[in-house]
Tab-separated table of C-alpha atoms in Angstrom:
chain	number	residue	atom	x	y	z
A	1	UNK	CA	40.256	82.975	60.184
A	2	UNK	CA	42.054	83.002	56.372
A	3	UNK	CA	43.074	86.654	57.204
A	4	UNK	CA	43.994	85.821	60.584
A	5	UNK	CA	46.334	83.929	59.443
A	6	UNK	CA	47.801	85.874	56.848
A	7	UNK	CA	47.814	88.723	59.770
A	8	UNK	CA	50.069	86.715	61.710
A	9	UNK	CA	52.331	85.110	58.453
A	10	UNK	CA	53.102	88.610	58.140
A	11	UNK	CA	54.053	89.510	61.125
A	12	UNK	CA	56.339	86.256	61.520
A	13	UNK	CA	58.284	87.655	58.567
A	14	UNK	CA	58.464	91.228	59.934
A	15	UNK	CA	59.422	89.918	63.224
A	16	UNK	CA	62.397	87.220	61.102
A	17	UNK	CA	63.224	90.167	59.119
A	18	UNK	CA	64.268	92.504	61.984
A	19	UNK	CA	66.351	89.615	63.596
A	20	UNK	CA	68.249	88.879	60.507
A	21	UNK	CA	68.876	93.068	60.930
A	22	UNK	CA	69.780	92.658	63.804
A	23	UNK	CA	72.749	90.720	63.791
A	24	UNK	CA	74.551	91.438	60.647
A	25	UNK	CA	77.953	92.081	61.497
A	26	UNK	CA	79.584	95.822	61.203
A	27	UNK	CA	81.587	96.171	58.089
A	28	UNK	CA	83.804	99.373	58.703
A	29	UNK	CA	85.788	100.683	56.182
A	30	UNK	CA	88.897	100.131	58.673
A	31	UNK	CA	87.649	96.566	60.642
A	32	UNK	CA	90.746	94.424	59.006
A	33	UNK	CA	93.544	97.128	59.581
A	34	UNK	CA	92.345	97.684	63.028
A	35	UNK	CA	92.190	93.583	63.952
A	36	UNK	CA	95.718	93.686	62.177
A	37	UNK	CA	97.285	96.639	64.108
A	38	UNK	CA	95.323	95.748	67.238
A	39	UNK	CA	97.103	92.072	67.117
A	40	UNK	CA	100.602	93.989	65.892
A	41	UNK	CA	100.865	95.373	69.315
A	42	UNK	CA	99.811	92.589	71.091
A	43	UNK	CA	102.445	90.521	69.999
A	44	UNK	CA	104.344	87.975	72.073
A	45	UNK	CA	107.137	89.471	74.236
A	46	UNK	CA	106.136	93.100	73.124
A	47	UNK	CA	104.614	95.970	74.803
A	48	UNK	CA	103.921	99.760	74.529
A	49	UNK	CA	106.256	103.012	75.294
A	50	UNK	CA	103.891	105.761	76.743
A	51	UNK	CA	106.153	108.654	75.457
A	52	UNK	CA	102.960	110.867	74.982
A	53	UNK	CA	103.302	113.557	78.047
A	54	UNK	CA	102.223	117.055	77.338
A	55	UNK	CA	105.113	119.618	76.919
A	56	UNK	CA	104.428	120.820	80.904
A	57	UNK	CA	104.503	117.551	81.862
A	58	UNK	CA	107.487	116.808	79.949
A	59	UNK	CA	109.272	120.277	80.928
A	60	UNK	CA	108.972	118.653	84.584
A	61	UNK	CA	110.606	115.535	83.649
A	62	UNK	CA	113.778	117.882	82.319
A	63	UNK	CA	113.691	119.688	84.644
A	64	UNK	CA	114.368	117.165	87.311
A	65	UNK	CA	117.780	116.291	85.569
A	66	UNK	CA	118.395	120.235	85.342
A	67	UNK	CA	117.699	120.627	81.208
A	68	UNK	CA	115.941	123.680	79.848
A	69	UNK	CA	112.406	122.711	78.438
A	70	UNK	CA	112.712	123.541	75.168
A	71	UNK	CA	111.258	122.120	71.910
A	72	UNK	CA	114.738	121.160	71.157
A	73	UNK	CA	115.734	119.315	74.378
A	74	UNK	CA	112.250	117.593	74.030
A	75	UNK	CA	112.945	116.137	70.664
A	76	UNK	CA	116.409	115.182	71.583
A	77	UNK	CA	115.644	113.407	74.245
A	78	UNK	CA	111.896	111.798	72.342
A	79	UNK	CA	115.321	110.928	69.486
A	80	UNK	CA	116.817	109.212	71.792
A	81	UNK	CA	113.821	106.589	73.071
A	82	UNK	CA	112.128	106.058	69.615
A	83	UNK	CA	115.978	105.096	67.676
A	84	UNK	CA	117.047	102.980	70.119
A	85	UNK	CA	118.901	100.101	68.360
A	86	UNK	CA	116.749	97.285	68.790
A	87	UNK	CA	114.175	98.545	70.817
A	88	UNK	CA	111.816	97.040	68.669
A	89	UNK	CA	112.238	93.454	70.100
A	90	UNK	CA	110.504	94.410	73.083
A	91	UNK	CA	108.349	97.566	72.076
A	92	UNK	CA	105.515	97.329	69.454
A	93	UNK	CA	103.789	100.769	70.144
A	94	UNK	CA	104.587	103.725	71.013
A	95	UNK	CA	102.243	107.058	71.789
A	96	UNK	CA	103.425	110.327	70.746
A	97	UNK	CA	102.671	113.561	71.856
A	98	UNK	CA	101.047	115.716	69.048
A	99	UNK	CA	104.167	117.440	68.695
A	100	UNK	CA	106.484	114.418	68.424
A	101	UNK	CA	104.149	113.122	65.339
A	102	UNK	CA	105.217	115.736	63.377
A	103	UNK	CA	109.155	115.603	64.358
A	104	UNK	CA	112.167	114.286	62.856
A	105	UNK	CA	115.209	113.051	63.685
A	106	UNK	CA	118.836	115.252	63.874
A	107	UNK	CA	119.473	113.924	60.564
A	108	UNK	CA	116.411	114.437	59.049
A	109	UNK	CA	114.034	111.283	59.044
A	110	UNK	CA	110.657	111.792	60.315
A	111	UNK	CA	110.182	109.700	63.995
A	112	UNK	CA	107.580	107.889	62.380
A	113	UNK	CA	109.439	106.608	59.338
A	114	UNK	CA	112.191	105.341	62.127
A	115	UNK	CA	109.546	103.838	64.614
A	116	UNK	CA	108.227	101.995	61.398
A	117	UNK	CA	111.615	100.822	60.525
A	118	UNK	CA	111.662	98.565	64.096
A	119	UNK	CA	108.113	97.545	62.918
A	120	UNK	CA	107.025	100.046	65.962
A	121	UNK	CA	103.746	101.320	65.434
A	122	UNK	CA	103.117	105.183	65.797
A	123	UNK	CA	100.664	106.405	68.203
A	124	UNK	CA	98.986	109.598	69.382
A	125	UNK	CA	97.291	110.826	72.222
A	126	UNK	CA	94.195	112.766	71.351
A	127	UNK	CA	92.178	113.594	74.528
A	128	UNK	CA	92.749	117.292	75.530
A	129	UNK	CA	92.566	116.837	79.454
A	130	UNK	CA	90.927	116.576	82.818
A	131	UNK	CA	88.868	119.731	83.738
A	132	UNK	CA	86.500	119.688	87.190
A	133	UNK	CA	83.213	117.643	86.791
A	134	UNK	CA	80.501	120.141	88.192
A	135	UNK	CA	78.261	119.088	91.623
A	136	UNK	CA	81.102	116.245	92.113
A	137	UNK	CA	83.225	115.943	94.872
A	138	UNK	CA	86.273	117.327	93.275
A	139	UNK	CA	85.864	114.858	90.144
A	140	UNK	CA	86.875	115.154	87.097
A	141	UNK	CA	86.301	114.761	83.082
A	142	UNK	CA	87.585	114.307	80.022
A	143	UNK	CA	88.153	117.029	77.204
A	144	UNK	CA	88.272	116.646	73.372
A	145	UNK	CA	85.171	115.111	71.644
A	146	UNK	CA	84.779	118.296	69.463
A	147	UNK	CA	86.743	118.293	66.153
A	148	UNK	CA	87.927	114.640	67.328
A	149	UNK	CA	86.645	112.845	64.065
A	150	UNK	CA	89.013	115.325	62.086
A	151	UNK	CA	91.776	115.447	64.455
A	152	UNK	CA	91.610	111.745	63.875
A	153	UNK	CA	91.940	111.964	59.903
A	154	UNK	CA	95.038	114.167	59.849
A	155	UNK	CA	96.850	112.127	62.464
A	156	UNK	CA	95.880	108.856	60.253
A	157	UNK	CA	97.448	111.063	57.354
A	158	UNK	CA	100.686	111.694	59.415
A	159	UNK	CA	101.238	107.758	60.071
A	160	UNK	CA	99.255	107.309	63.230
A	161	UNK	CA	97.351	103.986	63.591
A	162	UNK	CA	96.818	103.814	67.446
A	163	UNK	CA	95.080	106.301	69.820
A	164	UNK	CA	95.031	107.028	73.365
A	165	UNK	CA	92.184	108.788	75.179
A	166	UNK	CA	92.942	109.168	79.746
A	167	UNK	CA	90.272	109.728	81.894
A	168	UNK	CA	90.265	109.236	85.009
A	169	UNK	CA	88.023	107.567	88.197
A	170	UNK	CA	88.880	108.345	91.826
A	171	UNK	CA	88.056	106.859	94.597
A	172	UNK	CA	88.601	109.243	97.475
A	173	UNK	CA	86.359	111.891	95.841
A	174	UNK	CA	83.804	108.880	95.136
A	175	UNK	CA	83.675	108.049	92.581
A	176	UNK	CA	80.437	109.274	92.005
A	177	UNK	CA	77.642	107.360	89.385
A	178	UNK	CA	77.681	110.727	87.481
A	179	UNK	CA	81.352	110.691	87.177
A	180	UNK	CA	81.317	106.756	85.883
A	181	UNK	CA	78.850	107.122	83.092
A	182	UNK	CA	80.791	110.567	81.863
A	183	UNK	CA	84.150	108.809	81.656
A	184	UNK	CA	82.424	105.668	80.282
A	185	UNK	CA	80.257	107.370	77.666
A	186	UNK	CA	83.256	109.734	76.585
A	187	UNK	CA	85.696	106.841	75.937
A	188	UNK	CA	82.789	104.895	74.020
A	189	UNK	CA	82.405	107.956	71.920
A	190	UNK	CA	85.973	108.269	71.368
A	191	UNK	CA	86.370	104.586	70.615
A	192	UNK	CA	83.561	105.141	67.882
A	193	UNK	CA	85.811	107.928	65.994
A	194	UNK	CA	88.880	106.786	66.174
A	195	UNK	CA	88.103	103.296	65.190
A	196	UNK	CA	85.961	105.611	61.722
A	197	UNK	CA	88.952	106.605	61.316
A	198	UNK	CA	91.418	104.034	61.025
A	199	UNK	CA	92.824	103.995	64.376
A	200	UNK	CA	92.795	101.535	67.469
A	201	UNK	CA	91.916	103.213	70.260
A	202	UNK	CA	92.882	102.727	73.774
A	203	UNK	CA	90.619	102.634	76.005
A	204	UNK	CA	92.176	104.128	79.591
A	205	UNK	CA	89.676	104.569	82.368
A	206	UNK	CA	92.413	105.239	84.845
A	207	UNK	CA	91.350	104.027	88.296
A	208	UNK	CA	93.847	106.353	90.600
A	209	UNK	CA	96.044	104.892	92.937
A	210	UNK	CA	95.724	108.476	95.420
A	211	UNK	CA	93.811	107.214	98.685
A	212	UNK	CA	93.431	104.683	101.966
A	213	UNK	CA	91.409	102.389	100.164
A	214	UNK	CA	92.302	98.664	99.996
A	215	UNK	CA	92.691	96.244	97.410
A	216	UNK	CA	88.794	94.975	97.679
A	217	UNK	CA	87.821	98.822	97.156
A	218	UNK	CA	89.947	99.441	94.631
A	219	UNK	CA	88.602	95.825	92.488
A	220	UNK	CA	84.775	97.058	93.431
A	221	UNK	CA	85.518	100.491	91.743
A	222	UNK	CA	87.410	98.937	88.639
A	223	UNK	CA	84.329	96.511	87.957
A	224	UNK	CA	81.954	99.097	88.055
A	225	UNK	CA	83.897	101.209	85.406
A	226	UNK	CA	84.890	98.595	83.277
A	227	UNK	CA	81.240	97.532	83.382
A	228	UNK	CA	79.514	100.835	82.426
A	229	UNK	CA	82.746	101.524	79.589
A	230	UNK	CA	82.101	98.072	77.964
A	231	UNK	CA	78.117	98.739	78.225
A	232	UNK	CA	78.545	102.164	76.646
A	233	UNK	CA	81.208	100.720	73.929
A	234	UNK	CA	78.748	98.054	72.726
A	235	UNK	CA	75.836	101.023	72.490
A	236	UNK	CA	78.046	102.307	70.140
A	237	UNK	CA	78.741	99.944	67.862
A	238	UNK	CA	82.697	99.949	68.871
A	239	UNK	CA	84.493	96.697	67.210
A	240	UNK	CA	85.983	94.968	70.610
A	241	UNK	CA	88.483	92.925	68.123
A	242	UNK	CA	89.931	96.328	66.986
A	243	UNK	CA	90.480	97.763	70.306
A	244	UNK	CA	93.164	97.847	73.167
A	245	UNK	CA	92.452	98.203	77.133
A	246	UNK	CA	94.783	100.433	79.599
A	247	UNK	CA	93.931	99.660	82.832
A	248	UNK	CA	95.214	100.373	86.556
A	249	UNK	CA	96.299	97.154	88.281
A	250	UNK	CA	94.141	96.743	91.120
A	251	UNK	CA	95.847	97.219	93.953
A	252	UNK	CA	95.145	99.154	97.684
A	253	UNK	CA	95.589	103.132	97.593
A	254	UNK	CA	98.857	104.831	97.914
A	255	UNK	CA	98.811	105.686	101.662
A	256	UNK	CA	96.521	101.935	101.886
A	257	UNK	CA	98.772	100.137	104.961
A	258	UNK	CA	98.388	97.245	103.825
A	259	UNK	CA	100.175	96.461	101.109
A	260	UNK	CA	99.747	93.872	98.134
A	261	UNK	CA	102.723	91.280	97.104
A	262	UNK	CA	102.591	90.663	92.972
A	263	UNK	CA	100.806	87.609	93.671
A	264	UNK	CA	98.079	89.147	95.530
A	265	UNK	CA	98.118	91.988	92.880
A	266	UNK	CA	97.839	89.316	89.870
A	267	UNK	CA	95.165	87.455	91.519
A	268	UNK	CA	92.340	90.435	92.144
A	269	UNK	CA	93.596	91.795	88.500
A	270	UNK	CA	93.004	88.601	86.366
A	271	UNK	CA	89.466	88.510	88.187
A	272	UNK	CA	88.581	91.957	86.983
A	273	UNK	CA	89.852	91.341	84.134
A	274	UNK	CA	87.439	87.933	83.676
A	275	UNK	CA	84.611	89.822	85.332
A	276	UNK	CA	84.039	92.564	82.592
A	277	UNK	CA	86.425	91.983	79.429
A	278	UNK	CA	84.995	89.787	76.654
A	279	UNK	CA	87.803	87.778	75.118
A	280	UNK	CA	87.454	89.401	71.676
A	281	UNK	CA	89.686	91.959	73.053
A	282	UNK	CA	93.185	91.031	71.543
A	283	UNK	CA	95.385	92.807	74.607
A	284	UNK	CA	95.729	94.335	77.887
A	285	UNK	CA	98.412	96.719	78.252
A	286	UNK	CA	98.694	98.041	81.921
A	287	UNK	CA	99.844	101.586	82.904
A	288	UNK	CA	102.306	101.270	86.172
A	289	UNK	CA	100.499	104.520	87.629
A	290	UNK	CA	103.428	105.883	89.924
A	291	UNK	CA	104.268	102.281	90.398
A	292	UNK	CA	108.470	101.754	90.797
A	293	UNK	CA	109.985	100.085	87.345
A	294	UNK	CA	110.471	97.089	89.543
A	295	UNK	CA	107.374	96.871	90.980
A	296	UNK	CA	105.339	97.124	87.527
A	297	UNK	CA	107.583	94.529	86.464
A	298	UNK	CA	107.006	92.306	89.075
A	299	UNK	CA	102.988	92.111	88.651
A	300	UNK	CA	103.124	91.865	85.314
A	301	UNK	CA	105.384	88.927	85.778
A	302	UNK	CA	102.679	87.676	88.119
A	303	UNK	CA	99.710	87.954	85.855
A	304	UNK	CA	101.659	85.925	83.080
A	305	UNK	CA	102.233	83.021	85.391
A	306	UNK	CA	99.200	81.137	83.332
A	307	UNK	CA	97.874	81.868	80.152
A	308	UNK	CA	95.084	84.792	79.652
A	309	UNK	CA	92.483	84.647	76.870
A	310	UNK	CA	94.052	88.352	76.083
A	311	UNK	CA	97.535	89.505	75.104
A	312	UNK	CA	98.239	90.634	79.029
A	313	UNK	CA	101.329	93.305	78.706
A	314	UNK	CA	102.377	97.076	79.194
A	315	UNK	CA	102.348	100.288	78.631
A	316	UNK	CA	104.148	102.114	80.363
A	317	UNK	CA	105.913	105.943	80.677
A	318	UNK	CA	107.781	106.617	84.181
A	319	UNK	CA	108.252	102.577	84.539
A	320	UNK	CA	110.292	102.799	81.293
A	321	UNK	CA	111.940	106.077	81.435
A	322	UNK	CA	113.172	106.855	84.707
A	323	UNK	CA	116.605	105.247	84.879
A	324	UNK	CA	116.488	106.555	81.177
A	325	UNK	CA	116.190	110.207	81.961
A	326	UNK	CA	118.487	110.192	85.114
A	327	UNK	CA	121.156	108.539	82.887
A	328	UNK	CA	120.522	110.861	79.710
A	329	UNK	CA	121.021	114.422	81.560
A	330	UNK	CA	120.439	116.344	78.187
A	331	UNK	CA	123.857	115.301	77.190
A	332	UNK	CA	124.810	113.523	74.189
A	333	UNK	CA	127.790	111.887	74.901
A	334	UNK	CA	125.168	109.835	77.754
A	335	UNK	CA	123.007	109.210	74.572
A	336	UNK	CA	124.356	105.420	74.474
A	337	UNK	CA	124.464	104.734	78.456
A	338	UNK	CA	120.696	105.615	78.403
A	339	UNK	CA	119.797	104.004	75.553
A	340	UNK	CA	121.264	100.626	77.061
A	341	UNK	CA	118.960	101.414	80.225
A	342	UNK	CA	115.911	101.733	78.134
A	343	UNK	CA	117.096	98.564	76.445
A	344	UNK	CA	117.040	96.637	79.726
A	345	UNK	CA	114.160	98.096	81.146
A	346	UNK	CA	112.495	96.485	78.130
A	347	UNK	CA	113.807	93.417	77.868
A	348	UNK	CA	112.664	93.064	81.760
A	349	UNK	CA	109.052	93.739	80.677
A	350	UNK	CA	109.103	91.683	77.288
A	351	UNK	CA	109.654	88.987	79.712
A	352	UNK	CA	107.473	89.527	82.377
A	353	UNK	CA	104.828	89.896	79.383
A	354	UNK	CA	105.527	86.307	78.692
A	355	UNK	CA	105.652	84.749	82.957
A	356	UNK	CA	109.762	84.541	82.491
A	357	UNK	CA	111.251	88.127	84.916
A	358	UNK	CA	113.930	87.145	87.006
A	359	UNK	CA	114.181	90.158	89.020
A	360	UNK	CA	118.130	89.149	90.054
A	361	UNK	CA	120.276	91.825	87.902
A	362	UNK	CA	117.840	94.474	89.034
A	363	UNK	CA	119.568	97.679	91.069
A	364	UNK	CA	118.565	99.635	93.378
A	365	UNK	CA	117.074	102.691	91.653
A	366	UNK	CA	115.030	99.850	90.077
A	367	UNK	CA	112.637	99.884	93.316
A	368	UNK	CA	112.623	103.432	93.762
A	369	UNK	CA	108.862	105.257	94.100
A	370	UNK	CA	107.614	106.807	91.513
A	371	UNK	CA	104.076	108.105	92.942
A	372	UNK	CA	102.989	111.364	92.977
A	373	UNK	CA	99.833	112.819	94.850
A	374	UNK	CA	97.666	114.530	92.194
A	375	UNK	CA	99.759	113.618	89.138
A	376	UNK	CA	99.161	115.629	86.298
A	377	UNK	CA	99.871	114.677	82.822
């Protein structure tokens, strides 16, 4: 009976031992700069500028206002965004292309030295692209694991201290369980390195806004990937209070007939949102998706109505930049005129980050369709 009992002493203390194991809290070398720069960018009345498209998808962009895509043209025009007087009022992040890490200014002054001077902070994007996901219906997955841990060091070297990582989820070609778990596991993974290496990641598991599907569809889909990326994220030890969330609104498809007012759009986003995000998250900074700049603006203004127990703001590319670019037209005497547009676009989303739009002063190209079947980035 004695040993008996000594059996089972020890076994209480092996059994107290592993619990105390098991929930000591990660210590990363980076946990306090990531919480800091995480909570930098989700700061009142301040959002993110997606200015991260690849040089293709940039060249497109040009091309559309009828200037030559040249490396040139493309840092002229990346000048133009990332210097704009003041622009740091409203902005707090903004995601460079590789290429625009390592570029200066005309005069001389590296982009990220003058994003840091509006207390912007520099970002990258570091996934390498959608390739076909084999025996899927036409899905897809994510490049760029490999070499991402030292990719991740040299762009922490260059000034970096945010990351962005895109996959995507369809829902016309499923989306398929084997499709979910890839782009979950893949943004866990990349979540894991980047935060090793001193930099917030992102987290973007796009839901695509191509189909007929309605709003119900579309808020079934988005719980089901937000549920296996958050399952997949805590597997792997990622720090939720150093991270920052990209999702789609939830809305119906593209070519859905029935449409959703910002009200209805607010409502099945904030209960996603509750659903699957713990509130250890500090923000949630939407992508508009092919979304018009006033539209975007509008449901954000919508989902700010009431307070969130996250930072609940944007970050956006075509939503920000499309009056921009038409103004711009690769000429420098326009440099001002689109800077001013960029300036007001904004403004009009640092206050629909905080409930306050008032969509009156809006024009016309404001509500102008930006969608695109198949986008590529």
């Amino acid at each position: 009976m004695a040993l008996m009992m000594k059996q089972s002493a020890g076994l209480k203390a092996v059994f107290a031992a592993r619990s105390r194991k098991s929930v000591v809290v990660r210590a990363g070398k980076y946990d306090e700069e990531l919480i800091k720069t995480a909570h930098t960018i989700a700061s009142k009345g301040r959002g993110i500028l997606a200015m991260d498209e690849s040089n293709a998808t940039c060249g497109k962009r040009l091309d559309s206002v009828g200037v030559e895509n040249t490396e040139e043209n493309r840092r002229a025009y990346r000048e133009l965004l990332c210097t704009t007087p003041g622009i740091g009022q409203y902005i707090s992040g903004a995601i460079l292309f590789e290429e625009t890490l390592y570029q200066s200014t005309k005069d001389g002054k590296k982009f990220v030295d003058a994003m840091n001077e509006q207390n912007i902070v520099p970002g990258i994007k570091v996934d390498k692209g959608l390739v076909p996901l084999a025996n899927t219906n036409g899905e897809s997955w994510c490049m760029g694991l490999d070499g991402l841990d030292k990719r991740c060091a040299e762009y922490y070297k260059a000034g970096a201290r945010f990351a962005k990582w895109r996959s995507v989820v369809s829902i016309p070609h499923g989306p398929s369980l084997i499709a979910l778990r890839d782009c979950a596991y893949g943004l866990a993974r990349y979540a894991a390195i980047a935060q090793n290496a001193g930099l917030v990641p992102i987290v973007e598991p796009e839901v695509l806004l191509d189909g007929e599907h309605d709003i119900d569809r579309c808020l079934e889909v988005q719980e089901a990937i937000w549920a296996e990326t958050f399952k997949y994220m805590a597997d792997n030890k990622v720090m939720f209070e150093g991270i920052l969330l990209k999702p789609a609104m939830v809305t119906p498809g593209a070519d859905c007939p029935n449409r959703a007012g910002p009200e209805k759009v607010a409502e099945y986003t904030l209960k996603m949102l509750r659903r699957r995000v713990p509130p250890a998250v500090p923000g949630i900074m939407f992508l508009s998706g092919g979304q018009s700049e006033l539209e975007s603006t509008l449901n954000l203004n919508a989902m700010n109505q009431a307070p969130n127990p996250w930072h609940v703001s944007f970050s956006y590319a075509r939503a920000l930049q499309n009056t921009v670019l038409k103004t711009w037209q690769g000429k420098p005497e326009n440099v001002p005129a689109a800077q001013a547009a960029l300036l007001k676009r904004a403004k009009a989303n640092s206050d629909a980050q905080q409930g306050k739009y008032d969509p009156a002063a809006e024009g016309k190209e404001a509500a102008q369709g930006m969608y695109e079947k198949g986008y590529v980035y």
